């Protein structure tokens, strides 16, 4: 079957998409018999028929660029697979990276997967303790890093016996005679490698949770991860052979592997090494014919605040996707006015990778809603900690039926894996409501719910209303103990520039929320802060705010 003969191409309604959907379609589109054998690297790059087509366009902070075809990535990842084999890496071995967004990062992912080894990444933002925990828990044999991070990795791995080799990728010049250089190893490696035959449920990826509710857990995904990636690239991303796709997520995060789905359909990927800067991002969108952008709410909010940067730019985006946290209505409206397309809000977790709930291009969007379940994936709202469904418009926990994008297990944590799964359902510990039209509305983590005077209050409704007030830039709400009500809603607010922090401003904000929502939901207490505490992934640390109540 041709890779361009897609099952959902041209659908115009949500119901039509559901009727057209079949996981077997994507299995049939694979090169190998995906019911028995499946390898993420092979299906993404190695078998793509148009070998000379652009696959990766890499840009750095200084304006330099490098281009890689599908043949280039296949050849270089074959070399790296041979490098790993010479180092003793085999099926089941763990190989980790602590790298920036550079071409070698993507090559190392592909090469690792070709050997049948398990690939894992540690984002550069983590310090020594974060790196040490992940390496000690996963016990890899090889880790790749750069001169900039070499000392950090050495310190973090000094007492971890499993690590046999630290490969250093030095794109500038040699920095140490003691280092094992990636470039030297690659120069001597055979450019051909026969990909190990792996099965759909063979472990492929090992990524760690952000650790907001305890020590970070290793989330294991199998090679069947391929199927979800491919499906999501078709809908809601809607890429085609003429697309140019910019996924801003770092491959140090699991979301960064969304690129593999686009590659399956022959779509080139743009990768920018630098940190987020609205001026630079607008320049990239202006300089290159990017059609599809997938990013996070923080980036979209900042671009909205710097809207004037777009006035002289020529940009023709066809699709905008957002993931990570709910996106507010004003930002969605801005994108519609500026680009003529809405930002499609989506939802997924590390354990249920991909887009399990989404808005779709052909579907009516409701501002603040994360959309409807992806076809082929059963999603329900239940009483927290159970599998008992609750009626529409009531707050409950999101649970998801097992599907190809679902995790296999937590790394060497059978008890926690069992706690996460129940009767074929996966508990997300996330709260939401479902309305009568089947749209889902995210409300927060289960441990963030606020119980006040017998009412169960989801924090997102309050937070999304707060940010609509002209004096509020960002907000987070948490429960504060109260003798009469058990708890009341307390809001931590980052005010807009120039806002007077007098009590009458706070009173006006409270009254605004009360009028927009319900009397029991408005924040009884508001505290202005300069910033909100966040994880390295940009998620608000509610636990720290609770300690300040």
Short mmCIF file of C-alpha atoms in Angstrom, two decimals:
data_model
loop_
_atom_site.label_atom_id
_atom_site.label_comp_id
_atom_site.label_asym_id
_atom_site.label_seq_id
_atom_site.Cartn_x
_atom_site.Cartn_y
_atom_site.Cartn_z
CA UNK A 1 0.00 0.00 0.00
CA UNK A 2 1.26 3.45 -0.89
CA UNK A 3 2.15 5.65 2.03
CA UNK A 4 0.14 8.46 0.48
CA UNK A 5 -3.03 6.38 0.25
CA UNK A 6 -4.25 7.46 3.67
CA UNK A 7 -7.42 6.18 5.30
CA UNK A 8 -8.65 9.56 6.58
CA UNK A 9 -7.62 11.80 3.72
CA UNK A 10 -10.45 14.13 2.77
CA UNK A 11 -12.75 13.42 5.73
CA UNK A 12 -14.97 16.40 6.57
CA UNK A 13 -16.71 15.45 9.84
CA UNK A 14 -15.78 13.81 13.12
CA UNK A 15 -18.22 10.97 12.48
CA UNK A 16 -16.81 10.41 9.00
CA UNK A 17 -13.31 10.22 10.47
CA UNK A 18 -14.43 7.62 13.01
CA UNK A 19 -16.11 5.56 10.33
CA UNK A 20 -12.99 5.65 8.12
CA UNK A 21 -10.51 4.83 10.87
CA UNK A 22 -8.79 1.44 11.25
CA UNK A 23 -5.55 0.53 13.04
CA UNK A 24 -5.18 -2.23 10.44
CA UNK A 25 -4.87 0.43 7.75
CA UNK A 26 -1.66 1.68 9.38
CA UNK A 27 -0.38 -1.83 9.97
CA UNK A 28 -0.90 -2.55 6.27
CA UNK A 29 0.90 0.67 5.32
CA UNK A 30 4.09 -0.54 7.04
CA UNK A 31 6.92 -2.22 5.15
CA UNK A 32 7.14 -5.21 7.47
CA UNK A 33 4.16 -7.30 8.57
CA UNK A 34 3.35 -5.01 11.48
CA UNK A 35 1.16 -7.57 13.20
CA UNK A 36 4.28 -9.65 13.84
CA UNK A 37 7.32 -7.43 13.23
CA UNK A 38 7.67 -3.69 13.64
CA UNK A 39 10.64 -1.37 14.05
CA UNK A 40 10.16 2.34 14.59
CA UNK A 41 13.40 3.37 12.85
CA UNK A 42 12.92 1.13 9.83
CA UNK A 43 9.36 2.28 9.16
CA UNK A 44 10.23 5.96 9.64
CA UNK A 45 13.39 6.31 7.57
CA UNK A 46 14.99 3.16 6.24
CA UNK A 47 12.26 2.05 3.86
CA UNK A 48 11.15 5.41 2.52
CA UNK A 49 11.25 5.00 -1.29
CA UNK A 50 12.18 8.58 -2.26
CA UNK A 51 15.73 8.36 -0.98
CA UNK A 52 16.91 11.78 -2.15
CA UNK A 53 14.00 13.73 -0.67
CA UNK A 54 14.74 16.19 2.15
CA UNK A 55 14.05 14.65 5.57
CA UNK A 56 15.71 17.01 8.05
CA UNK A 57 16.43 20.74 7.78
CA UNK A 58 18.56 21.76 10.76
CA UNK A 59 19.10 25.40 11.77
CA UNK A 60 21.35 26.81 14.46
CA UNK A 61 21.34 30.11 16.35
CA UNK A 62 23.81 31.72 13.94
CA UNK A 63 21.74 31.09 10.84
CA UNK A 64 23.72 28.10 9.59
CA UNK A 65 21.78 25.16 8.20
CA UNK A 66 22.37 21.50 7.38
CA UNK A 67 20.18 19.33 5.17
CA UNK A 68 19.73 15.56 5.36
CA UNK A 69 17.84 13.39 2.91
CA UNK A 70 16.12 10.15 3.88
CA UNK A 71 19.13 8.32 2.42
CA UNK A 72 21.50 10.41 4.55
CA UNK A 73 19.65 9.64 7.78
CA UNK A 74 19.38 5.96 6.90
CA UNK A 75 23.10 5.68 6.12
CA UNK A 76 24.27 7.64 9.15
CA UNK A 77 21.98 5.76 11.52
CA UNK A 78 23.31 2.51 10.03
CA UNK A 79 26.82 3.73 10.88
CA UNK A 80 25.74 4.50 14.43
CA UNK A 81 24.07 1.11 14.80
CA UNK A 82 27.41 -0.46 13.87
CA UNK A 83 29.21 1.78 16.37
CA UNK A 84 26.87 0.55 19.10
CA UNK A 85 27.28 -3.08 18.04
CA UNK A 86 31.07 -2.73 18.31
CA UNK A 87 30.52 -1.40 21.84
CA UNK A 88 28.54 -4.51 22.75
CA UNK A 89 25.07 -3.02 22.51
CA UNK A 90 22.36 -5.53 21.61
CA UNK A 91 18.62 -6.04 21.86
CA UNK A 92 17.37 -4.85 25.25
CA UNK A 93 20.47 -2.78 26.08
CA UNK A 94 19.72 0.80 27.11
CA UNK A 95 21.32 3.72 25.24
CA UNK A 96 20.71 7.24 26.57
CA UNK A 97 21.36 10.76 25.31
CA UNK A 98 21.91 14.07 27.07
CA UNK A 99 22.03 16.25 23.97
CA UNK A 100 20.70 19.46 22.43
CA UNK A 101 18.64 19.60 19.23
CA UNK A 102 21.38 18.61 16.80
CA UNK A 103 21.26 16.19 13.83
CA UNK A 104 23.32 13.61 15.73
CA UNK A 105 20.54 13.38 18.30
CA UNK A 106 18.08 12.13 15.69
CA UNK A 107 20.69 9.86 14.09
CA UNK A 108 21.46 8.29 17.46
CA UNK A 109 17.77 7.59 18.11
CA UNK A 110 17.36 5.87 14.75
CA UNK A 111 20.61 3.91 15.08
CA UNK A 112 19.78 2.72 18.58
CA UNK A 113 16.36 1.46 17.53
CA UNK A 114 17.85 -0.38 14.54
CA UNK A 115 19.97 -2.48 16.93
CA UNK A 116 16.91 -3.51 18.94
CA UNK A 117 18.27 -1.62 21.94
CA UNK A 118 16.06 0.64 24.08
CA UNK A 119 16.50 4.37 23.54
CA UNK A 120 16.12 6.92 26.32
CA UNK A 121 16.78 10.64 26.58
CA UNK A 122 17.47 13.07 29.41
CA UNK A 123 16.69 16.66 28.55
CA UNK A 124 19.56 19.12 28.83
CA UNK A 125 17.65 21.20 31.38
CA UNK A 126 18.15 18.60 34.10
CA UNK A 127 20.96 19.11 36.57
CA UNK A 128 23.27 16.50 38.07
CA UNK A 129 20.66 15.03 40.43
CA UNK A 130 18.04 14.68 37.69
CA UNK A 131 20.56 13.02 35.36
CA UNK A 132 21.86 10.72 38.11
CA UNK A 133 18.39 9.47 39.07
CA UNK A 134 17.51 8.54 35.49
CA UNK A 135 20.86 6.87 34.76
CA UNK A 136 20.89 4.95 38.04
CA UNK A 137 17.35 3.72 37.47
CA UNK A 138 17.71 2.74 33.79
CA UNK A 139 21.33 1.48 33.95
CA UNK A 140 22.34 2.20 30.34
CA UNK A 141 25.61 0.97 28.84
CA UNK A 142 26.16 3.94 26.52
CA UNK A 143 25.34 7.62 26.91
CA UNK A 144 25.90 10.38 24.35
CA UNK A 145 26.58 13.96 25.32
CA UNK A 146 28.47 17.11 24.32
CA UNK A 147 31.56 18.81 25.74
CA UNK A 148 29.26 21.32 27.43
CA UNK A 149 27.52 18.57 29.43
CA UNK A 150 30.43 16.13 29.72
CA UNK A 151 31.41 16.99 33.30
CA UNK A 152 27.77 16.86 34.42
CA UNK A 153 27.35 13.39 32.94
CA UNK A 154 30.66 12.21 34.41
CA UNK A 155 29.65 13.38 37.88
CA UNK A 156 26.15 11.93 37.59
CA UNK A 157 27.41 8.54 36.37
CA UNK A 158 30.54 8.17 38.50
CA UNK A 159 29.08 5.35 40.64
CA UNK A 160 26.87 3.69 38.00
CA UNK A 161 28.66 0.50 36.97
CA UNK A 162 26.51 -0.26 33.93
CA UNK A 163 27.83 2.67 31.90
CA UNK A 164 30.64 1.41 29.70
CA UNK A 165 31.06 4.33 27.30
CA UNK A 166 30.36 8.05 27.22
CA UNK A 167 30.37 9.15 23.59
CA UNK A 168 31.10 12.85 23.10
CA UNK A 169 29.70 14.69 20.08
CA UNK A 170 32.02 17.62 19.49
CA UNK A 171 30.88 19.67 16.51
CA UNK A 172 33.65 22.28 16.96
CA UNK A 173 37.01 20.90 18.10
CA UNK A 174 38.44 18.27 20.42
CA UNK A 175 38.32 19.22 24.08
CA UNK A 176 39.86 16.20 25.85
CA UNK A 177 42.29 13.45 24.91
CA UNK A 178 40.41 11.11 27.28
CA UNK A 179 37.06 11.36 25.50
CA UNK A 180 35.59 8.76 23.17
CA UNK A 181 34.52 10.76 20.15
CA UNK A 182 31.34 10.08 18.24
CA UNK A 183 32.88 11.53 15.05
CA UNK A 184 35.89 9.21 15.17
CA UNK A 185 33.74 6.15 15.81
CA UNK A 186 31.39 7.08 12.97
CA UNK A 187 34.24 7.67 10.51
CA UNK A 188 35.40 4.08 10.96
CA UNK A 189 31.95 2.47 10.98
CA UNK A 190 30.39 0.42 8.19
CA UNK A 191 27.61 2.46 6.45
CA UNK A 192 25.34 -0.57 6.16
CA UNK A 193 23.50 -2.36 8.96
CA UNK A 194 20.72 -4.93 8.92
CA UNK A 195 18.00 -3.74 11.28
CA UNK A 196 17.18 -6.18 14.05
CA UNK A 197 13.75 -7.75 13.64
CA UNK A 198 11.68 -6.45 16.54
CA UNK A 199 8.07 -7.15 17.49
CA UNK A 200 5.34 -4.55 18.16
CA UNK A 201 5.55 -4.97 21.93
CA UNK A 202 9.33 -5.18 22.15
CA UNK A 203 10.54 -2.24 24.30
CA UNK A 204 11.78 0.64 22.15
CA UNK A 205 11.68 3.81 24.26
CA UNK A 206 12.33 4.63 27.90
CA UNK A 207 11.39 8.18 28.87
CA UNK A 208 10.91 9.52 32.39
CA UNK A 209 7.96 11.39 33.84
CA UNK A 210 8.58 14.92 35.09
CA UNK A 211 8.41 13.76 38.72
CA UNK A 212 5.86 16.33 39.94
CA UNK A 213 4.23 13.82 42.30
CA UNK A 214 7.27 11.81 43.43
CA UNK A 215 10.45 10.34 41.93
CA UNK A 216 10.40 10.28 38.13
CA UNK A 217 9.25 6.93 36.75
CA UNK A 218 10.55 5.33 33.58
CA UNK A 219 7.79 4.93 30.98
CA UNK A 220 8.41 2.08 28.52
CA UNK A 221 6.87 2.18 25.03
CA UNK A 222 7.09 -0.58 22.44
CA UNK A 223 7.77 -0.38 18.72
CA UNK A 224 3.98 -0.34 18.24
CA UNK A 225 4.40 3.34 19.16
CA UNK A 226 4.94 3.69 15.38
CA UNK A 227 1.27 3.23 14.59
CA UNK A 228 0.04 6.07 16.80
CA UNK A 229 2.73 8.39 15.48
CA UNK A 230 1.71 7.67 11.91
CA UNK A 231 -2.01 8.07 12.60
CA UNK A 232 -1.60 11.41 14.41
CA UNK A 233 0.51 12.76 11.54
CA UNK A 234 -2.48 12.17 9.31
CA UNK A 235 -5.07 13.60 11.73
CA UNK A 236 -5.07 16.11 13.34
CA UNK A 237 -1.66 17.18 11.94
CA UNK A 238 -2.86 16.62 8.34
CA UNK A 239 0.59 16.54 6.74
CA UNK A 240 0.98 15.63 3.07
CA UNK A 241 3.88 15.17 0.66
CA UNK A 242 4.19 18.94 0.14
CA UNK A 243 4.27 19.85 3.84
CA UNK A 244 7.17 21.27 5.82
CA UNK A 245 6.74 20.44 9.50
CA UNK A 246 8.25 22.29 12.46
CA UNK A 247 7.94 20.33 15.68
CA UNK A 248 9.49 22.58 18.32
CA UNK A 249 9.65 19.86 21.00
CA UNK A 250 13.09 18.61 21.97
CA UNK A 251 13.71 14.85 21.50
CA UNK A 252 14.77 14.97 25.15
CA UNK A 253 10.99 14.85 25.73
CA UNK A 254 8.75 12.09 24.41
CA UNK A 255 6.69 14.60 22.40
CA UNK A 256 9.84 15.30 20.37
CA UNK A 257 9.43 11.93 18.68
CA UNK A 258 6.29 13.05 16.86
CA UNK A 259 8.66 13.68 13.96
CA UNK A 260 8.75 9.96 13.21
CA UNK A 261 5.11 10.01 12.18
CA UNK A 262 5.73 12.78 9.65
CA UNK A 263 8.78 10.98 8.27
CA UNK A 264 6.65 7.89 7.66
CA UNK A 265 4.62 9.94 5.18
CA UNK A 266 7.76 11.45 3.62
CA UNK A 267 7.38 14.86 5.25
CA UNK A 268 10.59 16.83 6.03
CA UNK A 269 11.15 18.15 9.52
CA UNK A 270 12.55 21.54 10.57
CA UNK A 271 14.72 21.52 13.70
CA UNK A 272 15.98 24.71 15.36
CA UNK A 273 18.75 24.29 17.90
CA UNK A 274 18.25 27.57 19.79
CA UNK A 275 16.05 28.45 22.74
CA UNK A 276 12.65 30.04 22.23
CA UNK A 277 12.83 33.63 21.04
CA UNK A 278 9.75 35.15 19.38
CA UNK A 279 11.77 37.31 16.99
CA UNK A 280 13.86 34.35 15.81
CA UNK A 281 10.81 32.10 15.47
CA UNK A 282 8.99 34.64 13.32
CA UNK A 283 12.14 34.94 11.20
CA UNK A 284 12.24 31.16 10.66
CA UNK A 285 8.55 31.07 9.74
CA UNK A 286 9.19 33.91 7.30
CA UNK A 287 12.36 32.42 5.75
CA UNK A 288 11.15 28.85 5.22
CA UNK A 289 7.84 27.60 3.75
CA UNK A 290 6.69 25.95 6.97
CA UNK A 291 3.12 24.68 6.68
CA UNK A 292 2.63 22.84 9.98
CA UNK A 293 3.68 24.00 13.45
CA UNK A 294 3.41 21.91 16.62
CA UNK A 295 4.35 23.69 19.84
CA UNK A 296 3.29 24.44 23.42
CA UNK A 297 0.89 27.02 24.90
CA UNK A 298 3.67 29.13 26.42
CA UNK A 299 5.17 29.69 22.96
CA UNK A 300 1.81 30.58 21.40
CA UNK A 301 1.00 32.99 24.24
CA UNK A 302 4.34 34.75 23.80
CA UNK A 303 3.91 34.99 20.02
CA UNK A 304 0.51 36.57 20.61
CA UNK A 305 2.07 39.13 22.95
CA UNK A 306 4.59 39.95 20.19
CA UNK A 307 2.05 40.03 17.39
CA UNK A 308 3.68 43.06 15.77
CA UNK A 309 6.63 40.91 14.72
CA UNK A 310 4.39 39.26 12.12
CA UNK A 311 3.40 42.48 10.36
CA UNK A 312 6.18 42.33 7.74
CA UNK A 313 6.43 38.53 7.55
CA UNK A 314 4.97 36.36 4.79
CA UNK A 315 3.67 33.23 6.50
CA UNK A 316 1.17 30.69 5.20
CA UNK A 317 0.59 28.15 7.95
CA UNK A 318 -1.93 25.41 7.24
CA UNK A 319 -2.13 23.87 10.69
CA UNK A 320 -1.19 24.75 14.27
CA UNK A 321 -1.15 22.14 17.03
CA UNK A 322 -0.73 22.66 20.78
CA UNK A 323 0.04 20.17 23.54
CA UNK A 324 1.22 20.17 27.14
CA UNK A 325 -1.48 22.14 28.96
CA UNK A 326 -4.83 23.73 28.12
CA UNK A 327 -4.82 26.69 25.76
CA UNK A 328 -6.89 29.77 26.54
CA UNK A 329 -9.55 31.11 24.18
CA UNK A 330 -7.86 34.52 23.52
CA UNK A 331 -4.77 32.79 22.12
CA UNK A 332 -6.86 30.60 19.82
CA UNK A 333 -8.76 33.66 18.57
CA UNK A 334 -5.47 35.48 17.93
CA UNK A 335 -4.21 32.64 15.72
CA UNK A 336 -7.47 32.59 13.80
CA UNK A 337 -7.24 36.33 13.17
CA UNK A 338 -3.53 36.30 12.33
CA UNK A 339 -3.15 33.10 10.27
CA UNK A 340 -6.69 32.19 9.31
CA UNK A 341 -6.45 28.84 11.14
CA UNK A 342 -7.22 27.85 14.72
CA UNK A 343 -4.70 26.33 17.09
CA UNK A 344 -5.86 22.76 17.65
CA UNK A 345 -5.56 21.93 21.34
CA UNK A 346 -4.70 18.29 22.09
CA UNK A 347 -4.26 16.00 25.09
CA UNK A 348 -1.98 13.07 25.85
CA UNK A 349 0.23 11.78 28.65
CA UNK A 350 3.60 10.05 28.87
CA UNK A 351 1.77 6.78 29.45
CA UNK A 352 -0.78 7.29 26.67
CA UNK A 353 1.54 8.85 24.14
CA UNK A 354 0.25 10.83 21.25
CA UNK A 355 -3.03 12.63 20.78
CA UNK A 356 -5.69 10.65 22.59
CA UNK A 357 -8.08 13.63 22.68
CA UNK A 358 -7.92 16.41 20.11
CA UNK A 359 -9.58 19.13 18.15
CA UNK A 360 -9.57 18.42 14.41
CA UNK A 361 -9.35 20.84 11.45
CA UNK A 362 -12.82 20.02 10.10
CA UNK A 363 -14.53 20.05 13.51
CA UNK A 364 -16.22 22.90 15.33
CA UNK A 365 -13.93 23.97 18.17
CA UNK A 366 -15.09 25.09 21.57
CA UNK A 367 -12.62 27.47 23.17
CA UNK A 368 -11.07 25.88 26.22
CA UNK A 369 -11.99 22.33 25.21
CA UNK A 370 -9.32 19.78 24.31
CA UNK A 371 -11.73 18.27 21.80
CA UNK A 372 -12.96 14.72 21.30
CA UNK A 373 -11.32 11.27 21.55
CA UNK A 374 -9.07 10.16 18.72
CA UNK A 375 -10.71 7.49 16.51
CA UNK A 376 -9.78 3.98 17.56
CA UNK A 377 -9.22 5.07 21.17
CA UNK A 378 -11.86 4.65 23.89
CA UNK A 379 -11.85 7.45 26.46
CA UNK A 380 -14.20 7.83 29.44
CA UNK A 381 -14.77 10.02 32.47
CA UNK A 382 -15.06 7.97 35.67
CA UNK A 383 -15.21 8.35 39.41
CA UNK A 384 -11.54 8.88 40.35
CA UNK A 385 -9.73 5.64 41.09
CA UNK A 386 -12.52 3.47 39.63
CA UNK A 387 -13.83 2.50 36.20
CA UNK A 388 -17.40 3.61 36.97
CA UNK A 389 -18.49 6.14 34.36
CA UNK A 390 -20.24 9.31 35.45
CA UNK A 391 -22.82 11.45 33.70
CA UNK A 392 -21.96 14.34 31.41
CA UNK A 393 -20.87 17.68 32.85
CA UNK A 394 -19.63 16.06 36.07
CA UNK A 395 -16.01 16.19 37.13
CA UNK A 396 -14.15 12.89 37.00
CA UNK A 397 -10.93 11.12 36.01
CA UNK A 398 -9.91 10.48 32.41
CA UNK A 399 -9.33 6.80 31.68
CA UNK A 400 -8.17 5.39 28.35
CA UNK A 401 -8.51 1.90 26.92
CA UNK A 402 -5.28 0.15 25.92
CA UNK A 403 -4.24 1.00 22.33
CA UNK A 404 -1.02 0.99 20.23
CA UNK A 405 0.20 4.26 21.73
CA UNK A 406 -0.22 3.08 25.31
CA UNK A 407 2.84 2.40 27.45
CA UNK A 408 3.89 -1.18 28.13
CA UNK A 409 4.93 -0.66 31.73
CA UNK A 410 6.83 1.47 34.19
CA UNK A 411 10.47 0.47 34.11
CA UNK A 412 10.96 -2.29 36.72
CA UNK A 413 7.95 -1.10 38.74
CA UNK A 414 5.32 -3.83 38.46
CA UNK A 415 3.28 -2.56 41.39
CA UNK A 416 2.96 0.96 40.01
CA UNK A 417 2.18 -0.45 36.57
CA UNK A 418 -0.64 -2.51 38.05
CA UNK A 419 -1.97 0.55 39.89
CA UNK A 420 -2.06 2.48 36.63
CA UNK A 421 -4.03 -0.20 34.78
CA UNK A 422 -7.48 -1.52 35.71
CA UNK A 423 -9.67 -3.90 33.68
CA UNK A 424 -8.01 -2.88 30.43
CA UNK A 425 -8.20 0.84 31.25
CA UNK A 426 -5.29 3.17 31.94
CA UNK A 427 -5.77 5.74 34.69
CA UNK A 428 -4.40 9.17 33.85
CA UNK A 429 -4.91 10.86 37.25
CA UNK A 430 -6.16 13.84 35.22
CA UNK A 431 -9.56 15.40 35.81
CA UNK A 432 -11.98 16.50 33.12
CA UNK A 433 -15.61 17.01 32.25
CA UNK A 434 -17.42 15.79 29.14
CA UNK A 435 -20.28 17.86 27.77
CA UNK A 436 -23.41 16.64 26.01
CA UNK A 437 -21.74 17.02 22.60
CA UNK A 438 -18.86 14.72 23.58
CA UNK A 439 -16.23 17.46 24.03
CA UNK A 440 -13.74 17.02 26.88
CA UNK A 441 -12.72 19.87 29.19
CA UNK A 442 -9.48 19.48 31.15
CA UNK A 443 -9.63 20.52 34.81
CA UNK A 444 -6.29 19.53 36.34
CA UNK A 445 -4.60 16.69 38.16
CA UNK A 446 -6.69 14.48 40.45
CA UNK A 447 -4.68 15.65 43.44
CA UNK A 448 -5.35 19.28 42.42
CA UNK A 449 -9.14 19.03 42.80
CA UNK A 450 -10.57 21.46 45.35
CA UNK A 451 -13.31 20.20 47.70
CA UNK A 452 -15.16 23.18 49.16
CA UNK A 453 -18.42 23.03 51.14
CA UNK A 454 -19.36 19.76 49.43
CA UNK A 455 -18.53 21.03 45.93
CA UNK A 456 -15.83 19.47 43.76
CA UNK A 457 -14.06 22.30 41.90
CA UNK A 458 -11.75 21.72 38.94
CA UNK A 459 -8.92 24.28 38.91
CA UNK A 460 -8.79 24.88 35.16
CA UNK A 461 -12.24 26.49 34.91
CA UNK A 462 -11.15 29.02 37.52
CA UNK A 463 -7.70 29.56 36.01
CA UNK A 464 -8.96 30.02 32.46
CA UNK A 465 -11.49 32.60 33.69
CA UNK A 466 -8.88 34.44 35.72
CA UNK A 467 -6.59 34.97 32.71
CA UNK A 468 -9.43 36.62 30.80
CA UNK A 469 -9.33 39.52 33.27
CA UNK A 470 -7.29 42.45 31.99
CA UNK A 471 -5.15 42.56 35.15
CA UNK A 472 -4.06 38.89 34.94
CA UNK A 473 -1.22 37.46 32.84
CA UNK A 474 -1.01 34.00 34.37
CA UNK A 475 -2.79 32.25 37.23
CA UNK A 476 -2.86 29.03 39.26
CA UNK A 477 -5.40 28.02 41.88
CA UNK A 478 -4.97 25.61 44.80
CA UNK A 479 -7.02 24.59 47.83
CA UNK A 480 -6.49 26.49 51.09
CA UNK A 481 -7.66 24.87 54.35
CA UNK A 482 -10.74 26.56 55.80
CA UNK A 483 -12.58 25.75 59.04
CA UNK A 484 -16.09 26.26 57.63
CA UNK A 485 -15.79 24.98 54.07
CA UNK A 486 -12.97 22.45 54.44
CA UNK A 487 -11.11 24.29 51.69
CA UNK A 488 -11.49 27.48 49.71
CA UNK A 489 -10.02 28.46 46.36
CA UNK A 490 -6.81 30.46 46.56
CA UNK A 491 -5.36 32.03 43.42
CA UNK A 492 -1.74 32.92 42.75
CA UNK A 493 -1.78 35.60 40.06
CA UNK A 494 0.97 37.05 37.89
CA UNK A 495 -0.41 40.55 37.17
CA UNK A 496 -0.06 42.35 33.86
CA UNK A 497 2.60 45.03 33.60
CA UNK A 498 1.57 48.22 35.35
CA UNK A 499 -1.26 46.62 37.33
CA UNK A 500 -1.92 48.27 40.67
CA UNK A 501 -1.79 45.57 43.33
CA UNK A 502 -4.26 47.29 45.66
CA UNK A 503 -7.04 45.28 47.31
CA UNK A 504 -9.72 46.83 45.09
CA UNK A 505 -8.05 45.22 42.04
CA UNK A 506 -8.18 41.84 43.74
CA UNK A 507 -11.82 42.44 44.65
CA UNK A 508 -12.61 43.26 41.04
CA UNK A 509 -10.94 40.02 39.87
CA UNK A 510 -12.93 37.99 42.42
CA UNK A 511 -16.19 39.57 41.31
CA UNK A 512 -15.35 38.94 37.66
CA UNK A 513 -14.79 35.21 38.28
CA UNK A 514 -17.91 34.94 40.43
CA UNK A 515 -20.01 36.43 37.62
CA UNK A 516 -18.44 34.21 34.97
CA UNK A 517 -18.61 30.92 36.90
CA UNK A 518 -20.44 30.17 40.14
CA UNK A 519 -20.43 31.62 43.62
CA UNK A 520 -18.64 28.61 45.11
CA UNK A 521 -15.86 28.65 42.48
CA UNK A 522 -14.41 32.14 42.72
CA UNK A 523 -11.08 32.57 44.59
CA UNK A 524 -11.69 33.71 48.18
CA UNK A 525 -8.04 34.74 48.36
CA UNK A 526 -5.73 36.19 45.70
CA UNK A 527 -1.98 36.59 46.03
CA UNK A 528 0.02 38.51 43.44
CA UNK A 529 3.37 36.92 42.53
CA UNK A 530 6.14 37.79 40.07
CA UNK A 531 6.17 34.27 38.60
CA UNK A 532 4.77 30.77 39.13
CA UNK A 533 7.07 27.86 40.04
CA UNK A 534 7.41 25.44 37.13
CA UNK A 535 9.06 22.15 36.21
CA UNK A 536 11.67 21.95 33.45
CA UNK A 537 8.82 20.98 31.12
CA UNK A 538 6.94 24.19 31.93
CA UNK A 539 4.24 22.64 34.12
CA UNK A 540 3.20 24.63 37.19
CA UNK A 541 4.33 23.07 40.46
CA UNK A 542 1.03 23.09 42.35
CA UNK A 543 2.66 21.25 45.27
CA UNK A 544 4.90 24.26 45.98
CA UNK A 545 1.94 26.63 45.86
CA UNK A 546 -0.05 24.43 48.25
CA UNK A 547 2.78 24.68 50.75
CA UNK A 548 2.42 28.48 50.65
CA UNK A 549 -1.25 28.46 51.68
#
